[in-house]
């Protein structure tokens, strides 16, 4: 969607190698109780419900063909020179996100982006990277004093509770971190950690009980499209945009694209 609107996108991965999505979320294979069995493991039921939808798989296939995706920078090489926005993606294989959200290199880049007035857009676990990015000038997270959303505990818990029963050999597939003894359930969730980094807990935004199309936005069963934003929930906090999960991505990208176009009305960014 961003490139369709004329914006140039640069990718960066940890080592500079071409990125690849978690195959479980592309194919759907690996989330059913029989997934570890020969032959039968190729059949998916729960996986078909939770995997990327048809449009997402199509866009991923197109993205993999792009020169920019095939030749990313490494995190160490990435700079903000000539860049108008920094997009912090998320990921489904939660524990695989640890090196990303823990990276001091990326955290420094995030601090620099906020300090430099760039547009910062974060979705899902990408918000956790922003929350952990501490501005040395204030000693606080760059999200302190800002409004944000992220992967909510309701969405994270629902997927976790389902797959811990069907993926018994890896029951915490959907959790980045699990709670230690004595910690309340959900204490180590994305929402809880992000909230602890904010100035006020109410700065973490979720769908209001009275919001139109609330079920579409909160069920985890419906995703937005390029022409239907009703299922989406995106928080626009000026120079910072955030969203929760893949069901928000079209609207999330549209808001980011609009902000980029507003800064450069005569050219892509």
mmCIF file of C-alpha atoms in Angstrom:
data_model
loop_
_atom_site.group_PDB
_atom_site.id
_atom_site.type_symbol
_atom_site.label_atom_id
_atom_site.label_comp_id
_atom_site.label_asym_id
_atom_site.label_seq_id
_atom_site.Cartn_x
_atom_site.Cartn_y
_atom_site.Cartn_z
ATOM 1 C CA UNK A 1 0.000 0.000 0.000
ATOM 2 C CA UNK A 2 2.819 2.435 0.796
ATOM 3 C CA UNK A 3 4.632 1.729 -2.466
ATOM 4 C CA UNK A 4 1.355 1.908 -4.378
ATOM 5 C CA UNK A 5 1.006 5.446 -3.055
ATOM 6 C CA UNK A 6 4.454 6.320 -4.385
ATOM 7 C CA UNK A 7 6.484 6.040 -1.193
ATOM 8 C CA UNK A 8 9.893 4.376 -1.251
ATOM 9 C CA UNK A 9 10.461 1.722 1.402
ATOM 10 C CA UNK A 10 13.842 0.600 2.773
ATOM 11 C CA UNK A 11 14.066 -2.630 4.770
ATOM 12 C CA UNK A 12 16.501 -3.519 7.538
ATOM 13 C CA UNK A 13 17.098 -6.908 9.161
ATOM 14 C CA UNK A 14 19.418 -7.916 11.981
ATOM 15 C CA UNK A 15 22.198 -9.296 9.772
ATOM 16 C CA UNK A 16 21.283 -7.740 6.444
ATOM 17 C CA UNK A 17 20.006 -11.075 5.126
ATOM 18 C CA UNK A 18 16.667 -11.175 3.350
ATOM 19 C CA UNK A 19 13.832 -11.429 5.831
ATOM 20 C CA UNK A 20 11.326 -14.250 5.877
ATOM 21 C CA UNK A 21 7.981 -14.540 7.603
ATOM 22 C CA UNK A 22 7.164 -17.279 10.081
ATOM 23 C CA UNK A 23 5.886 -20.079 7.842
ATOM 24 C CA UNK A 24 3.284 -21.067 10.418
ATOM 25 C CA UNK A 25 1.554 -17.750 9.920
ATOM 26 C CA UNK A 26 1.801 -18.001 6.138
ATOM 27 C CA UNK A 27 0.780 -21.630 5.635
ATOM 28 C CA UNK A 28 -1.205 -22.219 8.809
ATOM 29 C CA UNK A 29 0.597 -25.521 9.365
ATOM 30 C CA UNK A 30 1.848 -26.065 12.906
ATOM 31 C CA UNK A 31 -0.992 -24.821 15.095
ATOM 32 C CA UNK A 32 -3.191 -27.924 15.213
ATOM 33 C CA UNK A 33 -2.919 -30.704 17.776
ATOM 34 C CA UNK A 34 -1.895 -33.158 15.027
ATOM 35 C CA UNK A 35 0.638 -30.826 13.390
ATOM 36 C CA UNK A 36 3.657 -32.813 14.613
ATOM 37 C CA UNK A 37 2.432 -36.001 12.923
ATOM 38 C CA UNK A 38 3.720 -37.110 9.504
ATOM 39 C CA UNK A 39 1.344 -36.529 6.572
ATOM 40 C CA UNK A 40 -1.545 -35.435 8.804
ATOM 41 C CA UNK A 41 0.539 -32.480 9.914
ATOM 42 C CA UNK A 42 0.108 -30.902 6.486
ATOM 43 C CA UNK A 43 -3.602 -30.476 7.185
ATOM 44 C CA UNK A 44 -4.520 -27.302 9.056
ATOM 45 C CA UNK A 45 -7.731 -26.281 10.769
ATOM 46 C CA UNK A 46 -6.888 -23.887 13.593
ATOM 47 C CA UNK A 47 -3.967 -22.686 11.486
ATOM 48 C CA UNK A 48 -6.283 -21.658 8.677
ATOM 49 C CA UNK A 49 -8.188 -19.482 11.111
ATOM 50 C CA UNK A 50 -5.096 -17.782 12.534
ATOM 51 C CA UNK A 51 -2.779 -17.536 9.528
ATOM 52 C CA UNK A 52 -2.465 -14.493 7.270
ATOM 53 C CA UNK A 53 -5.551 -14.099 5.128
ATOM 54 C CA UNK A 54 -5.552 -14.404 1.345
ATOM 55 C CA UNK A 55 -4.837 -10.713 0.787
ATOM 56 C CA UNK A 56 -1.991 -10.776 3.303
ATOM 57 C CA UNK A 57 -0.410 -13.812 1.669
ATOM 58 C CA UNK A 58 -0.715 -12.206 -1.747
ATOM 59 C CA UNK A 59 0.926 -8.977 -0.569
ATOM 60 C CA UNK A 60 3.700 -10.932 1.148
ATOM 61 C CA UNK A 61 4.440 -12.795 -2.094
ATOM 62 C CA UNK A 62 4.628 -9.506 -3.990
ATOM 63 C CA UNK A 63 6.837 -7.915 -1.340
ATOM 64 C CA UNK A 64 9.286 -10.823 -1.513
ATOM 65 C CA UNK A 65 9.790 -10.080 -5.205
ATOM 66 C CA UNK A 66 10.828 -6.469 -4.622
ATOM 67 C CA UNK A 67 14.486 -5.475 -4.878
ATOM 68 C CA UNK A 68 14.255 -3.508 -1.635
ATOM 69 C CA UNK A 69 13.020 -6.526 0.310
ATOM 70 C CA UNK A 70 15.603 -8.838 -1.221
ATOM 71 C CA UNK A 71 18.477 -6.487 -0.373
ATOM 72 C CA UNK A 72 17.884 -5.040 3.090
ATOM 73 C CA UNK A 73 20.329 -3.107 5.216
ATOM 74 C CA UNK A 74 21.575 -4.573 8.462
ATOM 75 C CA UNK A 75 20.435 -2.914 11.668
ATOM 76 C CA UNK A 76 23.952 -1.606 12.176
ATOM 77 C CA UNK A 77 23.921 -0.019 8.704
ATOM 78 C CA UNK A 78 20.520 1.610 9.062
ATOM 79 C CA UNK A 79 20.444 5.385 9.407
ATOM 80 C CA UNK A 80 17.724 8.004 9.292
ATOM 81 C CA UNK A 81 19.486 10.131 6.696
ATOM 82 C CA UNK A 82 16.999 11.098 4.015
ATOM 83 C CA UNK A 83 14.224 9.198 5.763
ATOM 84 C CA UNK A 84 10.810 10.681 6.552
ATOM 85 C CA UNK A 85 9.350 7.882 8.662
ATOM 86 C CA UNK A 86 10.380 4.880 10.729
ATOM 87 C CA UNK A 87 8.022 1.898 10.699
ATOM 88 C CA UNK A 88 8.351 -0.673 13.480
ATOM 89 C CA UNK A 89 6.631 -3.925 12.459
ATOM 90 C CA UNK A 90 5.471 -6.709 14.726
ATOM 91 C CA UNK A 91 5.595 -10.462 14.419
ATOM 92 C CA UNK A 92 3.638 -13.561 15.298
ATOM 93 C CA UNK A 93 6.346 -15.936 16.484
ATOM 94 C CA UNK A 94 6.537 -13.986 19.687
ATOM 95 C CA UNK A 95 9.782 -15.321 21.189
ATOM 96 C CA UNK A 96 11.493 -14.657 17.863
ATOM 97 C CA UNK A 97 10.835 -10.970 18.493
ATOM 98 C CA UNK A 98 13.186 -10.791 21.479
ATOM 99 C CA UNK A 99 16.356 -9.808 19.603
ATOM 100 C CA UNK A 100 14.321 -7.127 17.819
ATOM 101 C CA UNK A 101 12.724 -5.493 20.836
ATOM 102 C CA UNK A 102 15.905 -5.884 22.926
ATOM 103 C CA UNK A 103 18.224 -4.371 20.297
ATOM 104 C CA UNK A 104 20.053 -1.320 21.651
ATOM 105 C CA UNK A 105 20.896 -0.389 18.064
ATOM 106 C CA UNK A 106 17.229 -0.211 17.123
ATOM 107 C CA UNK A 107 16.271 1.477 20.370
ATOM 108 C CA UNK A 108 18.819 4.191 19.616
ATOM 109 C CA UNK A 109 17.354 4.596 16.141
ATOM 110 C CA UNK A 110 13.872 4.975 17.605
ATOM 111 C CA UNK A 111 15.061 7.641 20.055
ATOM 112 C CA UNK A 112 16.743 9.480 17.192
ATOM 113 C CA UNK A 113 13.585 9.303 15.085
ATOM 114 C CA UNK A 114 11.393 10.803 17.797
ATOM 115 C CA UNK A 115 13.964 13.477 18.636
ATOM 116 C CA UNK A 116 14.320 14.378 14.964
ATOM 117 C CA UNK A 117 10.606 14.828 14.414
ATOM 118 C CA UNK A 118 10.245 11.912 12.016
ATOM 119 C CA UNK A 119 6.954 10.109 11.709
ATOM 120 C CA UNK A 120 7.126 6.912 13.753
ATOM 121 C CA UNK A 121 4.623 4.142 13.080
ATOM 122 C CA UNK A 122 4.503 1.001 15.226
ATOM 123 C CA UNK A 123 2.242 -2.029 15.227
ATOM 124 C CA UNK A 124 1.882 -5.042 17.526
ATOM 125 C CA UNK A 125 5.305 -5.912 19.059
ATOM 126 C CA UNK A 126 6.819 -2.896 17.303
ATOM 127 C CA UNK A 127 5.195 -0.741 19.986
ATOM 128 C CA UNK A 128 7.124 -2.712 22.600
ATOM 129 C CA UNK A 129 10.376 -1.744 20.870
ATOM 130 C CA UNK A 130 9.328 1.898 21.091
ATOM 131 C CA UNK A 131 8.325 1.497 24.744
ATOM 132 C CA UNK A 132 11.789 0.145 25.577
ATOM 133 C CA UNK A 133 13.541 2.993 23.770
ATOM 134 C CA UNK A 134 14.706 5.333 26.525
ATOM 135 C CA UNK A 135 15.478 8.938 25.674
ATOM 136 C CA UNK A 136 18.741 9.769 27.510
ATOM 137 C CA UNK A 137 17.639 13.394 27.768
ATOM 138 C CA UNK A 138 14.658 12.455 29.947
ATOM 139 C CA UNK A 139 15.459 8.986 31.248
ATOM 140 C CA UNK A 140 12.007 7.916 30.118
ATOM 141 C CA UNK A 141 10.525 5.950 27.256
ATOM 142 C CA UNK A 142 9.942 7.868 24.034
ATOM 143 C CA UNK A 143 6.273 6.929 24.492
ATOM 144 C CA UNK A 144 6.046 8.731 27.845
ATOM 145 C CA UNK A 145 3.427 11.446 27.435
ATOM 146 C CA UNK A 146 2.035 9.920 24.243
ATOM 147 C CA UNK A 147 -1.109 7.970 23.462
ATOM 148 C CA UNK A 148 -0.661 4.526 21.968
ATOM 149 C CA UNK A 149 -2.150 1.145 21.373
ATOM 150 C CA UNK A 150 -0.369 -2.188 20.812
ATOM 151 C CA UNK A 151 -1.213 -5.874 20.788
ATOM 152 C CA UNK A 152 -3.844 -5.965 23.521
ATOM 153 C CA UNK A 153 -3.838 -8.532 26.281
ATOM 154 C CA UNK A 154 -7.307 -9.618 25.166
ATOM 155 C CA UNK A 155 -6.032 -10.529 21.687
ATOM 156 C CA UNK A 156 -2.758 -12.007 22.962
ATOM 157 C CA UNK A 157 -4.509 -14.061 25.645
ATOM 158 C CA UNK A 158 -7.147 -15.405 23.263
ATOM 159 C CA UNK A 159 -4.582 -16.688 20.759
ATOM 160 C CA UNK A 160 -2.376 -18.054 23.554
ATOM 161 C CA UNK A 161 -5.205 -19.921 25.270
ATOM 162 C CA UNK A 162 -6.256 -21.507 21.992
ATOM 163 C CA UNK A 163 -2.830 -22.576 20.759
ATOM 164 C CA UNK A 164 -1.528 -23.771 24.137
ATOM 165 C CA UNK A 165 -4.134 -26.526 23.805
ATOM 166 C CA UNK A 166 -3.549 -27.325 20.146
ATOM 167 C CA UNK A 167 0.238 -26.795 20.056
ATOM 168 C CA UNK A 168 1.048 -28.713 23.222
ATOM 169 C CA UNK A 169 4.723 -29.263 22.385
ATOM 170 C CA UNK A 170 5.181 -25.457 22.279
ATOM 171 C CA UNK A 171 2.284 -24.035 24.321
ATOM 172 C CA UNK A 172 3.731 -20.532 24.654
ATOM 173 C CA UNK A 173 4.111 -19.929 20.918
ATOM 174 C CA UNK A 174 2.096 -16.715 21.179
ATOM 175 C CA UNK A 175 3.855 -15.298 24.245
ATOM 176 C CA UNK A 176 7.032 -13.232 24.075
ATOM 177 C CA UNK A 177 7.587 -13.629 27.800
ATOM 178 C CA UNK A 178 5.662 -15.639 30.356
ATOM 179 C CA UNK A 179 4.981 -14.585 33.915
ATOM 180 C CA UNK A 180 7.248 -15.532 36.798
ATOM 181 C CA UNK A 181 5.800 -17.024 39.998
ATOM 182 C CA UNK A 182 3.979 -14.303 41.901
ATOM 183 C CA UNK A 183 3.302 -12.152 38.849
ATOM 184 C CA UNK A 184 -0.306 -11.615 37.838
ATOM 185 C CA UNK A 185 -1.423 -13.257 34.626
ATOM 186 C CA UNK A 186 -0.801 -10.839 31.781
ATOM 187 C CA UNK A 187 1.911 -8.909 33.653
ATOM 188 C CA UNK A 188 4.425 -9.754 30.915
ATOM 189 C CA UNK A 189 2.001 -9.142 28.064
ATOM 190 C CA UNK A 190 2.735 -6.550 25.407
ATOM 191 C CA UNK A 191 -0.053 -4.303 26.666
ATOM 192 C CA UNK A 192 1.093 -4.442 30.283
ATOM 193 C CA UNK A 193 4.733 -3.628 29.558
ATOM 194 C CA UNK A 194 3.855 -0.814 27.166
ATOM 195 C CA UNK A 195 1.444 0.632 29.724
ATOM 196 C CA UNK A 196 4.156 0.662 32.398
ATOM 197 C CA UNK A 197 6.269 2.892 30.132
ATOM 198 C CA UNK A 198 3.559 5.527 29.717
ATOM 199 C CA UNK A 199 2.958 8.680 31.730
ATOM 200 C CA UNK A 200 -0.587 7.610 32.539
ATOM 201 C CA UNK A 201 -2.102 4.116 32.197
ATOM 202 C CA UNK A 202 -5.051 5.692 30.400
ATOM 203 C CA UNK A 203 -2.664 6.692 27.605
ATOM 204 C CA UNK A 204 -2.883 3.077 26.439
ATOM 205 C CA UNK A 205 -5.843 3.114 24.093
ATOM 206 C CA UNK A 206 -8.226 0.271 23.371
ATOM 207 C CA UNK A 207 -11.602 0.056 21.687
ATOM 208 C CA UNK A 208 -14.238 1.796 23.808
ATOM 209 C CA UNK A 209 -17.250 -0.217 24.924
ATOM 210 C CA UNK A 210 -19.520 2.190 23.069
ATOM 211 C CA UNK A 211 -17.432 2.292 19.877
ATOM 212 C CA UNK A 212 -19.224 1.617 16.581
ATOM 213 C CA UNK A 213 -18.494 -1.839 15.156
ATOM 214 C CA UNK A 214 -16.952 -2.906 18.463
ATOM 215 C CA UNK A 215 -17.331 -6.635 17.735
ATOM 216 C CA UNK A 216 -15.577 -6.268 14.379
ATOM 217 C CA UNK A 217 -12.707 -4.463 16.100
ATOM 218 C CA UNK A 218 -12.280 -6.763 19.092
ATOM 219 C CA UNK A 219 -13.304 -10.283 18.058
ATOM 220 C CA UNK A 220 -9.974 -11.150 16.452
ATOM 221 C CA UNK A 221 -11.984 -12.804 13.692
ATOM 222 C CA UNK A 222 -12.280 -9.918 11.236
ATOM 223 C CA UNK A 223 -9.537 -7.929 9.515
ATOM 224 C CA UNK A 224 -9.699 -4.602 7.763
ATOM 225 C CA UNK A 225 -9.255 -4.213 4.014
ATOM 226 C CA UNK A 226 -8.190 -1.417 1.708
ATOM 227 C CA UNK A 227 -11.843 -0.402 1.429
ATOM 228 C CA UNK A 228 -13.232 -1.320 4.856
ATOM 229 C CA UNK A 229 -11.672 0.184 7.972
ATOM 230 C CA UNK A 230 -14.486 -0.817 10.339
ATOM 231 C CA UNK A 231 -12.542 -3.700 11.971
ATOM 232 C CA UNK A 232 -9.435 -1.560 12.463
ATOM 233 C CA UNK A 233 -8.288 0.370 15.513
ATOM 234 C CA UNK A 234 -5.451 2.832 14.918
ATOM 235 C CA UNK A 235 -4.252 5.557 17.277
ATOM 236 C CA UNK A 236 -3.029 8.776 15.650
ATOM 237 C CA UNK A 237 -0.967 10.814 18.099
ATOM 238 C CA UNK A 238 0.401 13.397 15.692
ATOM 239 C CA UNK A 239 3.865 12.302 14.656
ATOM 240 C CA UNK A 240 3.305 8.848 16.120
ATOM 241 C CA UNK A 241 0.873 6.225 14.801
ATOM 242 C CA UNK A 242 0.185 2.841 16.391
ATOM 243 C CA UNK A 243 -1.966 -0.221 15.783
ATOM 244 C CA UNK A 244 -2.630 -3.582 17.422
ATOM 245 C CA UNK A 245 -2.398 -6.545 15.054
ATOM 246 C CA UNK A 246 -2.616 -7.648 11.382
ATOM 247 C CA UNK A 247 -6.324 -6.836 11.364
ATOM 248 C CA UNK A 248 -5.417 -3.127 11.484
ATOM 249 C CA UNK A 249 -2.719 -3.059 8.811
ATOM 250 C CA UNK A 250 -4.551 -1.513 5.862
ATOM 251 C CA UNK A 251 -5.855 1.397 7.907
ATOM 252 C CA UNK A 252 -2.511 1.719 9.699
ATOM 253 C CA UNK A 253 -0.710 1.967 6.340
ATOM 254 C CA UNK A 254 -3.272 4.426 4.999
ATOM 255 C CA UNK A 255 -2.762 6.768 7.953
ATOM 256 C CA UNK A 256 1.021 6.567 7.571
ATOM 257 C CA UNK A 257 0.795 7.136 3.812
ATOM 258 C CA UNK A 258 -1.427 10.164 4.318
ATOM 259 C CA UNK A 259 1.020 11.666 6.805
ATOM 260 C CA UNK A 260 3.937 11.142 4.414
ATOM 261 C CA UNK A 261 2.008 12.652 1.526
ATOM 262 C CA UNK A 262 1.055 15.637 3.676
ATOM 263 C CA UNK A 263 4.727 16.359 4.310
ATOM 264 C CA UNK A 264 5.637 15.905 0.640
ATOM 265 C CA UNK A 265 2.483 16.609 -1.386
ATOM 266 C CA UNK A 266 4.319 16.576 -4.720
ATOM 267 C CA UNK A 267 6.378 13.403 -4.319
ATOM 268 C CA UNK A 268 6.539 9.994 -2.688
ATOM 269 C CA UNK A 269 8.806 9.514 0.326
#
